[in-house]
PDB file of N, CA and C in Angstrom:
ATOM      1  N   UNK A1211      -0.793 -15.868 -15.710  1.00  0.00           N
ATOM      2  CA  UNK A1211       0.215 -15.776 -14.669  1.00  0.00           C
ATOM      3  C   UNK A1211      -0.415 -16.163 -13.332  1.00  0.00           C
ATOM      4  N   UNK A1212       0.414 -16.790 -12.495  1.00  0.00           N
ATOM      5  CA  UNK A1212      -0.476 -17.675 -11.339  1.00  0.00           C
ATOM      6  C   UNK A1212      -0.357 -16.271  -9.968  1.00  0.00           C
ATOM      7  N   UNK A1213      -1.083 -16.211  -9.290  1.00  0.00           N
ATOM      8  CA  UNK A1213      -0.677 -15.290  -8.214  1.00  0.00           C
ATOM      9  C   UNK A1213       0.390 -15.746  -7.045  1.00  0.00           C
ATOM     10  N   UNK A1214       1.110 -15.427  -6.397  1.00  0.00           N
ATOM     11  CA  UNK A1214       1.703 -15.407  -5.554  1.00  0.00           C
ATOM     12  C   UNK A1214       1.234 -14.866  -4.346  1.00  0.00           C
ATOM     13  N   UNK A1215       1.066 -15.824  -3.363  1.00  0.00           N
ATOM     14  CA  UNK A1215       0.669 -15.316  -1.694  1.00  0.00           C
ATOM     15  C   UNK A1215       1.491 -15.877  -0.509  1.00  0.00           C
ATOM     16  N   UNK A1216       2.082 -14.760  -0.410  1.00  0.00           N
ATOM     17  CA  UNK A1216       2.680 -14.734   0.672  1.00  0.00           C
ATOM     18  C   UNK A1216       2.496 -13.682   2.159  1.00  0.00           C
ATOM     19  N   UNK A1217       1.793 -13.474   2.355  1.00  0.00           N
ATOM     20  CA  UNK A1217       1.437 -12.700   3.340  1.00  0.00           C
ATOM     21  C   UNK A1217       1.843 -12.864   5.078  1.00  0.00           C
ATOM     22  N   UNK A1218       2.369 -11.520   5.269  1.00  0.00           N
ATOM     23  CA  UNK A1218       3.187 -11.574   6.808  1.00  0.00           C
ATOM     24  C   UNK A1218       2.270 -11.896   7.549  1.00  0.00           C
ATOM     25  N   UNK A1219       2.660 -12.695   8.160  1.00  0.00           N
ATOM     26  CA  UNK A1219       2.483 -13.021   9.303  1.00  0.00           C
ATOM     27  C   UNK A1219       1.895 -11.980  10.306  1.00  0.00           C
ATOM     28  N   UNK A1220       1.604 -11.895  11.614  1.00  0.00           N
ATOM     29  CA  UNK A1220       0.722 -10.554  12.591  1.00  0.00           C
ATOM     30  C   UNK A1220       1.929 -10.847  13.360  1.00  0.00           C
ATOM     31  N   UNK A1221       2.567 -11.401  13.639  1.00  0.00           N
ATOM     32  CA  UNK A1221       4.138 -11.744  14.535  1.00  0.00           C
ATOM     33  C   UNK A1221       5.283 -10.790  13.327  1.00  0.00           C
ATOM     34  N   UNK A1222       4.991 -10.777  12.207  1.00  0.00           N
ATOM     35  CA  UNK A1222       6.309 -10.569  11.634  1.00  0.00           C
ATOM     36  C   UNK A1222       6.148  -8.816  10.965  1.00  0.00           C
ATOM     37  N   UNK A1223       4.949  -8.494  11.296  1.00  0.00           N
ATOM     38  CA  UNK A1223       4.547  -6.872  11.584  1.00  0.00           C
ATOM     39  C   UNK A1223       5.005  -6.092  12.165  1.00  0.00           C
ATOM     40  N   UNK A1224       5.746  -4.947  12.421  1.00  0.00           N
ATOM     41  CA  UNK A1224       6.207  -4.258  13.141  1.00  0.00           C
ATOM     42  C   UNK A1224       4.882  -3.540  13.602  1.00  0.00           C
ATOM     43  N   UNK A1225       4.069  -3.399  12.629  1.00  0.00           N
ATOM     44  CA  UNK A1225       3.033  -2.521  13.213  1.00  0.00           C
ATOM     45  C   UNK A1225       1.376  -2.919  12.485  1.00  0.00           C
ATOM     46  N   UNK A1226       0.503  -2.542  13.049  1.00  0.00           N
ATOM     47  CA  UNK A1226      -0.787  -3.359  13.426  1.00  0.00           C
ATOM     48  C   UNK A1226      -0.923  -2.146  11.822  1.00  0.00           C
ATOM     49  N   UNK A1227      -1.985  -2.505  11.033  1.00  0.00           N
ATOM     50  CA  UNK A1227      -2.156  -1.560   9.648  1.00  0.00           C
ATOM     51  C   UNK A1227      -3.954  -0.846  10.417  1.00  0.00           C
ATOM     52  N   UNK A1228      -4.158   0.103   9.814  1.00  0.00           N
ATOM     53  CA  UNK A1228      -5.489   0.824   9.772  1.00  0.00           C
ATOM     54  C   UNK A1228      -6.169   0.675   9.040  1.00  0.00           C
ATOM     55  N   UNK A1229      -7.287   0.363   9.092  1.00  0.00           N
ATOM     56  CA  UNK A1229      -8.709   0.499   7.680  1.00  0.00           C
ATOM     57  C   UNK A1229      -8.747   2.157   6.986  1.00  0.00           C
ATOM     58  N   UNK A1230      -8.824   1.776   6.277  1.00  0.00           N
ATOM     59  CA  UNK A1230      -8.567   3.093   5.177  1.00  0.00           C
ATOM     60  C   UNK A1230      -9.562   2.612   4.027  1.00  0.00           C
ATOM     61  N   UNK A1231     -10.419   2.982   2.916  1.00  0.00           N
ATOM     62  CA  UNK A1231     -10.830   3.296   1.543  1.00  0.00           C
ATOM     63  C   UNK A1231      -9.951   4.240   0.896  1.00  0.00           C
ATOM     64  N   UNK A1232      -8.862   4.286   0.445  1.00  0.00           N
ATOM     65  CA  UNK A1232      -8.877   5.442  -0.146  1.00  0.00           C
ATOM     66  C   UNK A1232      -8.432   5.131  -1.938  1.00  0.00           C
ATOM     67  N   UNK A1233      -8.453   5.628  -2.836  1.00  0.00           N
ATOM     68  CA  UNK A1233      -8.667   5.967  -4.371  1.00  0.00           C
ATOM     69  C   UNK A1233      -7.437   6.487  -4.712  1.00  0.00           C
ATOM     70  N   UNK A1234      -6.255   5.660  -5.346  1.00  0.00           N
ATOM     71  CA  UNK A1234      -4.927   6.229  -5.331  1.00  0.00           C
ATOM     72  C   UNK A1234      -4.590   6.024  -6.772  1.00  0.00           C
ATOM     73  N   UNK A1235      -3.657   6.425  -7.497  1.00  0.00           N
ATOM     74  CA  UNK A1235      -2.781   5.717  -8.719  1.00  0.00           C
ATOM     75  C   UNK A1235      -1.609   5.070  -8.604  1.00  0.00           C
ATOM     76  N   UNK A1236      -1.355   4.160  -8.821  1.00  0.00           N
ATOM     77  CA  UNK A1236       0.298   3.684  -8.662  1.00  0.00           C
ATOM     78  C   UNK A1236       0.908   3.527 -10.164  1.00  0.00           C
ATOM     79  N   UNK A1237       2.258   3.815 -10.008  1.00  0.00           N
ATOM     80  CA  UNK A1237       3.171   3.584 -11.368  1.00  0.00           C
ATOM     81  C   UNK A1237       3.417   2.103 -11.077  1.00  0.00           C
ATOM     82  N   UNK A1238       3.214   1.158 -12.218  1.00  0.00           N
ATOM     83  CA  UNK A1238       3.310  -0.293 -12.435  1.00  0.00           C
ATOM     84  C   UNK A1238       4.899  -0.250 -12.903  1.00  0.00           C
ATOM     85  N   UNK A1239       5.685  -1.085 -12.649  1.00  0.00           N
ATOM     86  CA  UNK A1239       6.713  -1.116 -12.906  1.00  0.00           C
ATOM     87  C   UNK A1239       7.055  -1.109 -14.464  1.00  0.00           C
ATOM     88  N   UNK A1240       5.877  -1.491 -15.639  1.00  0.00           N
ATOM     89  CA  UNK A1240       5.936  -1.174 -16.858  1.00  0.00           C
ATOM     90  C   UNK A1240       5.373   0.191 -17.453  1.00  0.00           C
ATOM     91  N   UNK A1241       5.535   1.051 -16.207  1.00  0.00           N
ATOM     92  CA  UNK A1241       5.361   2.283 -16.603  1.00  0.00           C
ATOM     93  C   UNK A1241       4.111   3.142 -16.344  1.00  0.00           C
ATOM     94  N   UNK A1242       3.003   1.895 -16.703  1.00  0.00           N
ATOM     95  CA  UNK A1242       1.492   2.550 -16.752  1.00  0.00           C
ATOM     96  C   UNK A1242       0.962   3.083 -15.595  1.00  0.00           C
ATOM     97  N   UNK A1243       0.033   3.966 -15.667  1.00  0.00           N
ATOM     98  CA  UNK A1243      -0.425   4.185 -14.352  1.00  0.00           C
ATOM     99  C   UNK A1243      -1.416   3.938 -13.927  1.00  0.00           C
ATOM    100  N   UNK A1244      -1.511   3.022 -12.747  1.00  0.00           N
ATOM    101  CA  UNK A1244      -2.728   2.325 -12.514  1.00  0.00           C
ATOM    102  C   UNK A1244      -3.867   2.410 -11.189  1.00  0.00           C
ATOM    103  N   UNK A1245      -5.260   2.382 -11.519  1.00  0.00           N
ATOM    104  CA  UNK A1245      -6.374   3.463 -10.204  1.00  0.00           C
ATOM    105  C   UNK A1245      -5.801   1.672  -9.237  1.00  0.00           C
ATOM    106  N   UNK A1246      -5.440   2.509  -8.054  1.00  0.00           N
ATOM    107  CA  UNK A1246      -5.439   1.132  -6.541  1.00  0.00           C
ATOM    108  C   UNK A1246      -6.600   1.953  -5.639  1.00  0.00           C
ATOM    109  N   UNK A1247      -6.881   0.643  -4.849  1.00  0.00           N
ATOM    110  CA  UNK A1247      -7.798   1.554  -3.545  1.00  0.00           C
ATOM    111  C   UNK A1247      -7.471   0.803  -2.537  1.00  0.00           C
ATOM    112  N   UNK A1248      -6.551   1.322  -1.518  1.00  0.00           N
ATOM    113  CA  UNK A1248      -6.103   1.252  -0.510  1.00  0.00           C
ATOM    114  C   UNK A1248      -6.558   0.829   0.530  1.00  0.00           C
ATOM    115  N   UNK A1249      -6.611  -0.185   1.304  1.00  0.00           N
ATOM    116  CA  UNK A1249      -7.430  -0.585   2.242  1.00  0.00           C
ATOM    117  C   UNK A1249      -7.304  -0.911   3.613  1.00  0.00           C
ATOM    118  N   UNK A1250      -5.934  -1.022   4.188  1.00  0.00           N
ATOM    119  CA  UNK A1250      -5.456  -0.679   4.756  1.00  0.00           C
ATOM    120  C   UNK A1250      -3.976  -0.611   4.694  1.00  0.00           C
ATOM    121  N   UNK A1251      -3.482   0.390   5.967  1.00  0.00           N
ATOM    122  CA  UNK A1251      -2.414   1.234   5.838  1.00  0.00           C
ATOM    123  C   UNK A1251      -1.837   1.113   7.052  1.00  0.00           C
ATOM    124  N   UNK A1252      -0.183   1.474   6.963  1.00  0.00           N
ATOM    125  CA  UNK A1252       0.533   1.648   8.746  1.00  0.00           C
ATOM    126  C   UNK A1252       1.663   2.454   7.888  1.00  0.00           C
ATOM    127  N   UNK A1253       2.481   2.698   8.723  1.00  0.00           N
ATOM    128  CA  UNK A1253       3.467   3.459   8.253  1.00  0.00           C
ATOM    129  C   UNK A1253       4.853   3.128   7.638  1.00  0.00           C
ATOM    130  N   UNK A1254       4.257   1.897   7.618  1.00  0.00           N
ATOM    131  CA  UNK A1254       5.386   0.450   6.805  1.00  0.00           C
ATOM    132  C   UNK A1254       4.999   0.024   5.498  1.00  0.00           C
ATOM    133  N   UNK A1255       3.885  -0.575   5.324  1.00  0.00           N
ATOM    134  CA  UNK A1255       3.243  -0.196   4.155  1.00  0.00           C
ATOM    135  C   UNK A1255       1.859  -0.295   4.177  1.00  0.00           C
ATOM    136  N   UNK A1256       0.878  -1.351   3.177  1.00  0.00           N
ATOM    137  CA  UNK A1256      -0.489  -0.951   2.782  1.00  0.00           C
ATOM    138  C   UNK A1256      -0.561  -2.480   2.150  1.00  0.00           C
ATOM    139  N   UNK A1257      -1.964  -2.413   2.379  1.00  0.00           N
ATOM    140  CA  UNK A1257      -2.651  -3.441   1.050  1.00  0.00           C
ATOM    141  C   UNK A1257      -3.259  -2.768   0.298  1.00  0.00           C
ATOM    142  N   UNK A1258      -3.859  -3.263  -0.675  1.00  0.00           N
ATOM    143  CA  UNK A1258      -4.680  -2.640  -1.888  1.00  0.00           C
ATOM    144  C   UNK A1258      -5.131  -3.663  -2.746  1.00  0.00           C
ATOM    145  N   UNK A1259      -6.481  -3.001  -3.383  1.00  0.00           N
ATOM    146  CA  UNK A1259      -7.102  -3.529  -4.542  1.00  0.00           C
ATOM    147  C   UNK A1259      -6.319  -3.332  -5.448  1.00  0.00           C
ATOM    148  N   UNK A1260      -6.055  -4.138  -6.380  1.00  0.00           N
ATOM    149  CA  UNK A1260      -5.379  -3.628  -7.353  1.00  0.00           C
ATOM    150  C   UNK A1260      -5.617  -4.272  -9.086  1.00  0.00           C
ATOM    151  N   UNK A1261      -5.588  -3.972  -9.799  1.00  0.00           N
ATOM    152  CA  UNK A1261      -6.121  -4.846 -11.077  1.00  0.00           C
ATOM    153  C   UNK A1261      -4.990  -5.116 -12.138  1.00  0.00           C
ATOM    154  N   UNK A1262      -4.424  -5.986 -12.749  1.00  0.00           N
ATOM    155  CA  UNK A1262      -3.526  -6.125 -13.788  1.00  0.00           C
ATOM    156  C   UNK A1262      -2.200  -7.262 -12.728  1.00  0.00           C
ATOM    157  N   UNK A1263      -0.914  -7.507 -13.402  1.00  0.00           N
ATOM    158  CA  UNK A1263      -0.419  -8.627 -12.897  1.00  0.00           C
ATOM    159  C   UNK A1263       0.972  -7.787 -12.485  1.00  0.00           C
ATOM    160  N   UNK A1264       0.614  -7.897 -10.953  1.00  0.00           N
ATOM    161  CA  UNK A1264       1.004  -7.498 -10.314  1.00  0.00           C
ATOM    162  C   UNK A1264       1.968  -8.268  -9.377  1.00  0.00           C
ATOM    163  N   UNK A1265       3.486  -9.027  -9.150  1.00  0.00           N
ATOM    164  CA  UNK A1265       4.543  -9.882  -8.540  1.00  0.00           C
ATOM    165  C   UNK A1265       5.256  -9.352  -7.449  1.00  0.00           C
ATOM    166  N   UNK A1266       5.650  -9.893  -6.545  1.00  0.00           N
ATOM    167  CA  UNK A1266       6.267  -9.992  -5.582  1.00  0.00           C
ATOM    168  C   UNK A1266       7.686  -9.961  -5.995  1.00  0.00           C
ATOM    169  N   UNK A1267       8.065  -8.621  -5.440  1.00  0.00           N
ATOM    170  CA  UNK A1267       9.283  -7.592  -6.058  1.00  0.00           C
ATOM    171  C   UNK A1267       8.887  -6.562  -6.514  1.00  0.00           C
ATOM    172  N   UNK A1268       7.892  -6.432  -7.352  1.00  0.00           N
ATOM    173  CA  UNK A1268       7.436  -5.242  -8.398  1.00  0.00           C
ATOM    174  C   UNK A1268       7.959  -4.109  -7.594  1.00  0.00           C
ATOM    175  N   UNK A1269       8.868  -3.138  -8.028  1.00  0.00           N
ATOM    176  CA  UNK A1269       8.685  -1.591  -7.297  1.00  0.00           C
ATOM    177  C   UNK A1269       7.550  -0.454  -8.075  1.00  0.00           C
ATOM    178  N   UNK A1270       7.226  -0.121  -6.983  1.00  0.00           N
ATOM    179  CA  UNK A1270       6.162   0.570  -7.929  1.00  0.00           C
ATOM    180  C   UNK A1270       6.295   2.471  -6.921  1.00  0.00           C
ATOM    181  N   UNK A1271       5.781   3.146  -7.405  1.00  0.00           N
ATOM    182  CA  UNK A1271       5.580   4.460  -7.157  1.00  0.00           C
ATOM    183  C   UNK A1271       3.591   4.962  -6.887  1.00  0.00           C
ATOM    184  N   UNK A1272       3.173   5.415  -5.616  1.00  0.00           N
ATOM    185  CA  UNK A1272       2.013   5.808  -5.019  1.00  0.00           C
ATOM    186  C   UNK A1272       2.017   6.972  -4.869  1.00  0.00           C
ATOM    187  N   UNK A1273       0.892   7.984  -5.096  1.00  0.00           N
ATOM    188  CA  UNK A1273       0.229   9.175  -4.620  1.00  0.00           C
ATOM    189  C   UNK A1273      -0.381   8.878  -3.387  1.00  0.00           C
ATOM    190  N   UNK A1274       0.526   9.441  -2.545  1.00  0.00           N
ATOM    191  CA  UNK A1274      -0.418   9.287  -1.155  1.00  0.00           C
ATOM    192  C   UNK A1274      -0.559  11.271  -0.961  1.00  0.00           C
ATOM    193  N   UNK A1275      -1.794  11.197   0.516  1.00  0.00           N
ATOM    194  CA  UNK A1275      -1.650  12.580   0.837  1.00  0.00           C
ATOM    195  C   UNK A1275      -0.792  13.135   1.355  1.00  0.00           C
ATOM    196  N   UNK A1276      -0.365  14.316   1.789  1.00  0.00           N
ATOM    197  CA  UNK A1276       0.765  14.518   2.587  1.00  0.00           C
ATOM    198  C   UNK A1276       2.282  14.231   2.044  1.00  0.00           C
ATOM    199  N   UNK A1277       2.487  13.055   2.136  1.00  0.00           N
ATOM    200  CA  UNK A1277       3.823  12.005   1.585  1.00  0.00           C
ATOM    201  C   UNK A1277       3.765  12.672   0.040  1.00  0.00           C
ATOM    202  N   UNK A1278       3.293  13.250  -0.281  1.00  0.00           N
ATOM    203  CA  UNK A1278       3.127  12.817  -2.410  1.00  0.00           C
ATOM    204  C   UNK A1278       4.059  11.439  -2.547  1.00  0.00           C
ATOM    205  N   UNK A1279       4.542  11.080  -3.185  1.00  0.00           N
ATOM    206  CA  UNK A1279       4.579   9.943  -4.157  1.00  0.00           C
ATOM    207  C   UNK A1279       6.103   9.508  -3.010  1.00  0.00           C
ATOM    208  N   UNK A1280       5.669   8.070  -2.953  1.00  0.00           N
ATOM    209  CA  UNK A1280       5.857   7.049  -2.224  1.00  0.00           C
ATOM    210  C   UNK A1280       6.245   5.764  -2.951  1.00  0.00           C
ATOM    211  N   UNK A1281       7.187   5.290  -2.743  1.00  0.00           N
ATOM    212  CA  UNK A1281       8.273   3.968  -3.325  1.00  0.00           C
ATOM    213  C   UNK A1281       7.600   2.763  -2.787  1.00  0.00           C
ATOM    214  N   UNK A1282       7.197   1.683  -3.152  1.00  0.00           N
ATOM    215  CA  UNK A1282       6.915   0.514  -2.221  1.00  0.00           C
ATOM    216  C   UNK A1282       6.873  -0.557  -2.913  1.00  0.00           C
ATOM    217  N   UNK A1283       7.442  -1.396  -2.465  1.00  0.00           N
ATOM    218  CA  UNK A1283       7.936  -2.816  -3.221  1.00  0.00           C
ATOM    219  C   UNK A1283       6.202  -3.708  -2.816  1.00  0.00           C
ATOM    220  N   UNK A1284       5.782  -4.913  -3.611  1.00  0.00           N
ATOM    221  CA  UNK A1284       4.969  -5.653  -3.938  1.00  0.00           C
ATOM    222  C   UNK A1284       5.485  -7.190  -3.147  1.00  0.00           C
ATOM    223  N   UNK A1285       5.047  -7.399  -1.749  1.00  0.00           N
ATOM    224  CA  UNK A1285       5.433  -8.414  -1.226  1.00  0.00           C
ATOM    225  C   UNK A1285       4.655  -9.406  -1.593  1.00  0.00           C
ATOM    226  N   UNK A1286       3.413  -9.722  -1.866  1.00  0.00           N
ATOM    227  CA  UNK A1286       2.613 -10.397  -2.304  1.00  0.00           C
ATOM    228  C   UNK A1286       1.228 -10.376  -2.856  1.00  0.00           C
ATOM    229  N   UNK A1287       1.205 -10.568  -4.008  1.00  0.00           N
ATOM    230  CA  UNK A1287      -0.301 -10.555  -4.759  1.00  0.00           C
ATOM    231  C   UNK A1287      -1.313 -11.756  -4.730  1.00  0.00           C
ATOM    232  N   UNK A1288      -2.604 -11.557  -4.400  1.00  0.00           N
ATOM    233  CA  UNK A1288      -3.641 -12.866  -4.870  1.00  0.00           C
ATOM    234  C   UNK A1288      -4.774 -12.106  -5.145  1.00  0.00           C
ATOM    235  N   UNK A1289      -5.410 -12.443  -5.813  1.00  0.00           N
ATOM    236  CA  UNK A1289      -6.894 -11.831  -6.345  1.00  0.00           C
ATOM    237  C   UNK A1289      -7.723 -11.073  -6.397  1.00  0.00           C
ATOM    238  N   UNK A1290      -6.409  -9.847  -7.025  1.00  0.00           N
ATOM    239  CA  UNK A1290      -6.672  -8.623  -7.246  1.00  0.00           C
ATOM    240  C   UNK A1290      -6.340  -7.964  -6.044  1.00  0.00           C
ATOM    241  N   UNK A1291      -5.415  -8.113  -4.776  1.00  0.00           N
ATOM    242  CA  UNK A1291      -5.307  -7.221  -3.688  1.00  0.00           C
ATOM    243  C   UNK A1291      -3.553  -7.470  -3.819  1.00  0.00           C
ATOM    244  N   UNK A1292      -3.303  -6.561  -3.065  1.00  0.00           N
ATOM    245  CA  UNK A1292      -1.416  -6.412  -2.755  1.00  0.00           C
ATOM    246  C   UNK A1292      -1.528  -6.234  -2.217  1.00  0.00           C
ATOM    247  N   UNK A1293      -0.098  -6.408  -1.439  1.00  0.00           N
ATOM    248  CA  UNK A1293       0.313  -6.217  -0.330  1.00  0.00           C
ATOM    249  C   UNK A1293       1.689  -5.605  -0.194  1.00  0.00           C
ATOM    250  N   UNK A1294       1.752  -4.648   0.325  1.00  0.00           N
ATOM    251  CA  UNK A1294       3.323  -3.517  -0.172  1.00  0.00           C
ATOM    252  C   UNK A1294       4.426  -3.053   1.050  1.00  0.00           C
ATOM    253  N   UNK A1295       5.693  -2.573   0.803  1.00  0.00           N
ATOM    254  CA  UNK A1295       5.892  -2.296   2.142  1.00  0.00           C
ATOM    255  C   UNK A1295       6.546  -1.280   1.489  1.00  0.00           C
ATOM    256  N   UNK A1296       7.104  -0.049   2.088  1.00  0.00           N
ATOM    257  CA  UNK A1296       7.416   1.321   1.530  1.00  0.00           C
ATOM    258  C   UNK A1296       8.691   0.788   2.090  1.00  0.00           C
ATOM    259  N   UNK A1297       9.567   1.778   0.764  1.00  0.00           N
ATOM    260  CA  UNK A1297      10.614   1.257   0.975  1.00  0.00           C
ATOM    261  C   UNK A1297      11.517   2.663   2.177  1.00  0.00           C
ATOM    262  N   UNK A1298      10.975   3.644   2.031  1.00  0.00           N
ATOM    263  CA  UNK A1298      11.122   3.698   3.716  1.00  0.00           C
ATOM    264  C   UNK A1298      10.094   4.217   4.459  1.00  0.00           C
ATOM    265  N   UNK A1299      10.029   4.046   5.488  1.00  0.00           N
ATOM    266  CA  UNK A1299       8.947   4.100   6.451  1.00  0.00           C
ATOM    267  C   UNK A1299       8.594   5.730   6.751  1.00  0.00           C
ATOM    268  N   UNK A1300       7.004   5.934   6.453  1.00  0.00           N
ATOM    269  CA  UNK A1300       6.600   7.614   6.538  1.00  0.00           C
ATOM    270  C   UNK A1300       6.531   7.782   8.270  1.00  0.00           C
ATOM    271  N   UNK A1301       7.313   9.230   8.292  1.00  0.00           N
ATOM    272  CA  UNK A1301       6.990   9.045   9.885  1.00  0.00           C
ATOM    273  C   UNK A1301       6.021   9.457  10.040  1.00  0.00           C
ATOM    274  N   UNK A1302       5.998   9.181  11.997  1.00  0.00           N
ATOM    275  CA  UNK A1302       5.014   9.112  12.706  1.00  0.00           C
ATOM    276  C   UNK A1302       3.950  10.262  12.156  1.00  0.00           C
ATOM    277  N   UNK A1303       4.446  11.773  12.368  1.00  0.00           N
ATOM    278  CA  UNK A1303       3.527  12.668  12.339  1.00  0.00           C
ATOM    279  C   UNK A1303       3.123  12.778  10.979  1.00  0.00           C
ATOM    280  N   UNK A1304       3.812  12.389  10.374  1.00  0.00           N
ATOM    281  CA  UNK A1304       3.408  12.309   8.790  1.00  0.00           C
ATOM    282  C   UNK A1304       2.266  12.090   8.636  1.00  0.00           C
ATOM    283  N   UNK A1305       2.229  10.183   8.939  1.00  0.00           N
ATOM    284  CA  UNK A1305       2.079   9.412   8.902  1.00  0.00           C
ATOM    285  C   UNK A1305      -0.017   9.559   9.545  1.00  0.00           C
ATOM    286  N   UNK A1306       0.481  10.077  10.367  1.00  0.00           N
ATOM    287  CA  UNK A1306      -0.877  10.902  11.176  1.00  0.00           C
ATOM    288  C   UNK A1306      -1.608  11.640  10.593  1.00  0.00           C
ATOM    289  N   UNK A1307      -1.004  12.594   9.879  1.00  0.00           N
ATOM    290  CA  UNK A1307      -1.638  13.643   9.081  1.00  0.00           C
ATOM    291  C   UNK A1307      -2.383  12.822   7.540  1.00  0.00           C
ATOM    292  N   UNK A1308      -1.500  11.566   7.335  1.00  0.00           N
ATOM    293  CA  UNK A1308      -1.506  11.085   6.197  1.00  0.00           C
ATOM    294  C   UNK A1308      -3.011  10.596   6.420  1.00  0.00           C
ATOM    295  N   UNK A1309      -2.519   9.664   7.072  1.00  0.00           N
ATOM    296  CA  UNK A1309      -4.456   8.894   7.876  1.00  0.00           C
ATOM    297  C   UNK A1309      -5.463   9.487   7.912  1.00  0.00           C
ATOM    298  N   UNK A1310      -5.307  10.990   8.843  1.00  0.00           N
ATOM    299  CA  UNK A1310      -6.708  11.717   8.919  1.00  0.00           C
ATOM    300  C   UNK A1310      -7.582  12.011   7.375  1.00  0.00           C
ATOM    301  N   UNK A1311      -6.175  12.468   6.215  1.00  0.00           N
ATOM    302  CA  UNK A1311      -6.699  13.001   4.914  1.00  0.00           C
ATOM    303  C   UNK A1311      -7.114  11.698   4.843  1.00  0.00           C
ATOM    304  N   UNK A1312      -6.274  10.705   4.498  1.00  0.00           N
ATOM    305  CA  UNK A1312      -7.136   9.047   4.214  1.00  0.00           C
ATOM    306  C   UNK A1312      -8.778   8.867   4.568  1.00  0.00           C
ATOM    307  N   UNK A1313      -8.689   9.236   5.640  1.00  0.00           N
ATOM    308  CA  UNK A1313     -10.120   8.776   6.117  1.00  0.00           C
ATOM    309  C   UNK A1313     -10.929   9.602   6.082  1.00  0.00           C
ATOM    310  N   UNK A1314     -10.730  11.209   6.060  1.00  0.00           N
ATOM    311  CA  UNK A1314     -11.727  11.875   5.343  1.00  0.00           C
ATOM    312  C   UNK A1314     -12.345  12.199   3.732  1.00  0.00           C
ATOM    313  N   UNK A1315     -11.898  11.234   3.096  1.00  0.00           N
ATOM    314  CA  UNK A1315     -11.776  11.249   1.759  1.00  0.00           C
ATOM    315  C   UNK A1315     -12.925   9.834   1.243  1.00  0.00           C
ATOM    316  N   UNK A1316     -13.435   9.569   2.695  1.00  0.00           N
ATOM    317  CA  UNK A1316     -14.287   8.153   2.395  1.00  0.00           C
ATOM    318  C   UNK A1316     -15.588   9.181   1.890  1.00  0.00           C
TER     319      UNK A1316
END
């Protein structure tokens, strides 16, 4: 399967993403559950490492901190990373609290 890259634009961002490491599982849209590591994050969505074949559309389901489990569609895959946007946006303070656990977990 060929990858698909499409990646937003820094104009078509609502918001600038954060460096993050963090060690997550996501539900693959065929069910399985699969280790991602998160790399960066905003409160729109995330990129990630990710392994197996992964398309632009895929909905998939995330363990984040704080948030527990999080909806986010698959805007674009290439070589082994995604790129996701939640399908709705964690707020601000959430979103804050979410980060700090993120980054103390390196």
């Amino acid at each position: 399967m060929m990858a698909s890259f499409q990646p937003a634009t820094y104009e078509e961002r609502r918001e600038p993403r954060l460096e993050v490491l963090f060690r997550a599982r996501a539900i693959h849209p065929n069910g399985v559950e699969r280790p991602v590591t998160i790399v960066n994050v905003s409160s729109g969505g995330f990129m990630a490492r990710a392994d197996g074949d992964w398309a632009p559309g895929d909905q998939l389901s995330v363990t984040l901190p704080v948030v527990g489990v999080a909806r986010a569609e698959v805007r674009w895959s290439l070589g082994g990373r995604i790129g996701c946007q939640f399908v709705k946006a964690i707020d601000v303070p959430v979103f804050e609290e979410m980060l700090q656990r993120m980054r103390r977990s390196i």
